[in-house]
Amino acid sequence: MLHMLEFHSVLYMQNNLFFSRTGKITYFQVWLMIFGELEIFVTYFLVSSNQLAPLA
């Protein structure tokens, strides 16, 4: 779980850096943001249902 969150934060930082360089939002960035939010929601749902509790 920690791995997934670290991966998401790295993607998010790279996304912000890319956005600050170009000054415009691309479809790839929108897809990354949506995918990141879905990933966090799914991870939170699994943890709240105690399926990943031993791994957390």
PDB file of C-alpha atoms in Angstrom:
ATOM      1  CA  MET A   1       0.000   0.000   0.000  1.00  0.00           C
ATOM      2  CA  LEU A   2       2.810   2.390   0.863  1.00  0.00           C
ATOM      3  CA  HIS A   3       4.365   1.577  -2.484  1.00  0.00           C
ATOM      4  CA  MET A   4       1.204   2.583  -4.339  1.00  0.00           C
ATOM      5  CA  LEU A   5       0.915   5.871  -2.462  1.00  0.00           C
ATOM      6  CA  GLU A   6       4.563   6.701  -3.068  1.00  0.00           C
ATOM      7  CA  PHE A   7       4.130   5.911  -6.756  1.00  0.00           C
ATOM      8  CA  HIS A   8       1.078   8.177  -6.896  1.00  0.00           C
ATOM      9  CA  SER A   9       2.891  11.051  -5.208  1.00  0.00           C
ATOM     10  CA  VAL A  10       5.792  10.710  -7.660  1.00  0.00           C
ATOM     11  CA  LEU A  11       3.386  10.802 -10.601  1.00  0.00           C
ATOM     12  CA  TYR A  12       1.624  13.795  -9.081  1.00  0.00           C
ATOM     13  CA  MET A  13       4.854  15.731  -8.611  1.00  0.00           C
ATOM     14  CA  GLN A  14       6.006  14.967 -12.148  1.00  0.00           C
ATOM     15  CA  ASN A  15       2.576  16.030 -13.391  1.00  0.00           C
ATOM     16  CA  ASN A  16       2.819  19.366 -11.563  1.00  0.00           C
ATOM     17  CA  LEU A  17       6.322  19.986 -12.882  1.00  0.00           C
ATOM     18  CA  PHE A  18       5.171  19.251 -16.425  1.00  0.00           C
ATOM     19  CA  PHE A  19       2.202  21.548 -15.987  1.00  0.00           C
ATOM     20  CA  SER A  20       4.375  24.399 -14.715  1.00  0.00           C
ATOM     21  CA  ARG A  21       6.718  24.019 -17.701  1.00  0.00           C
ATOM     22  CA  THR A  22       4.091  23.906 -20.424  1.00  0.00           C
ATOM     23  CA  GLY A  23       1.416  26.083 -18.816  1.00  0.00           C
ATOM     24  CA  LYS A  24      -1.380  24.014 -20.277  1.00  0.00           C
ATOM     25  CA  ILE A  25      -3.220  20.831 -19.330  1.00  0.00           C
ATOM     26  CA  THR A  26      -2.969  17.869 -21.660  1.00  0.00           C
ATOM     27  CA  TYR A  27      -5.313  14.936 -21.935  1.00  0.00           C
ATOM     28  CA  PHE A  28      -2.535  12.744 -20.523  1.00  0.00           C
ATOM     29  CA  GLN A  29      -2.422  14.872 -17.360  1.00  0.00           C
ATOM     30  CA  VAL A  30      -6.188  14.694 -16.955  1.00  0.00           C
ATOM     31  CA  TRP A  31      -6.027  10.905 -17.334  1.00  0.00           C
ATOM     32  CA  LEU A  32      -3.224  10.733 -14.742  1.00  0.00           C
ATOM     33  CA  MET A  33      -5.180  12.820 -12.246  1.00  0.00           C
ATOM     34  CA  ILE A  34      -8.360  10.770 -12.684  1.00  0.00           C
ATOM     35  CA  PHE A  35      -6.406   7.510 -12.438  1.00  0.00           C
ATOM     36  CA  GLY A  36      -4.650   8.723  -9.298  1.00  0.00           C
ATOM     37  CA  GLU A  37      -7.906   9.644  -7.600  1.00  0.00           C
ATOM     38  CA  LEU A  38      -9.445   6.263  -8.509  1.00  0.00           C
ATOM     39  CA  GLU A  39      -6.344   4.483  -7.230  1.00  0.00           C
ATOM     40  CA  ILE A  40      -6.514   6.291  -3.879  1.00  0.00           C
ATOM     41  CA  PHE A  41     -10.252   5.576  -3.579  1.00  0.00           C
ATOM     42  CA  VAL A  42      -9.795   1.860  -4.317  1.00  0.00           C
ATOM     43  CA  THR A  43      -6.873   1.629  -1.872  1.00  0.00           C
ATOM     44  CA  TYR A  44      -8.868   3.379   0.843  1.00  0.00           C
ATOM     45  CA  PHE A  45     -11.856   1.105   0.213  1.00  0.00           C
ATOM     46  CA  LEU A  46      -9.726  -2.040   0.475  1.00  0.00           C
ATOM     47  CA  VAL A  47      -8.046  -0.820   3.665  1.00  0.00           C
ATOM     48  CA  SER A  48     -11.359   0.191   5.231  1.00  0.00           C
ATOM     49  CA  SER A  49     -12.753  -3.266   4.493  1.00  0.00           C
ATOM     50  CA  ASN A  50      -9.728  -4.755   6.326  1.00  0.00           C
ATOM     51  CA  GLN A  51      -8.559  -6.771   3.330  1.00  0.00           C
ATOM     52  CA  LEU A  52      -5.171  -5.042   3.293  1.00  0.00           C
ATOM     53  CA  ALA A  53      -4.874  -4.449   7.031  1.00  0.00           C
ATOM     54  CA  PRO A  54      -1.991  -6.943   7.534  1.00  0.00           C
ATOM     55  CA  LEU A  55      -0.077  -5.352   4.648  1.00  0.00           C
ATOM     56  CA  ALA A  56      -0.559  -1.742   5.697  1.00  0.00           C
TER      57      ALA A  56
END
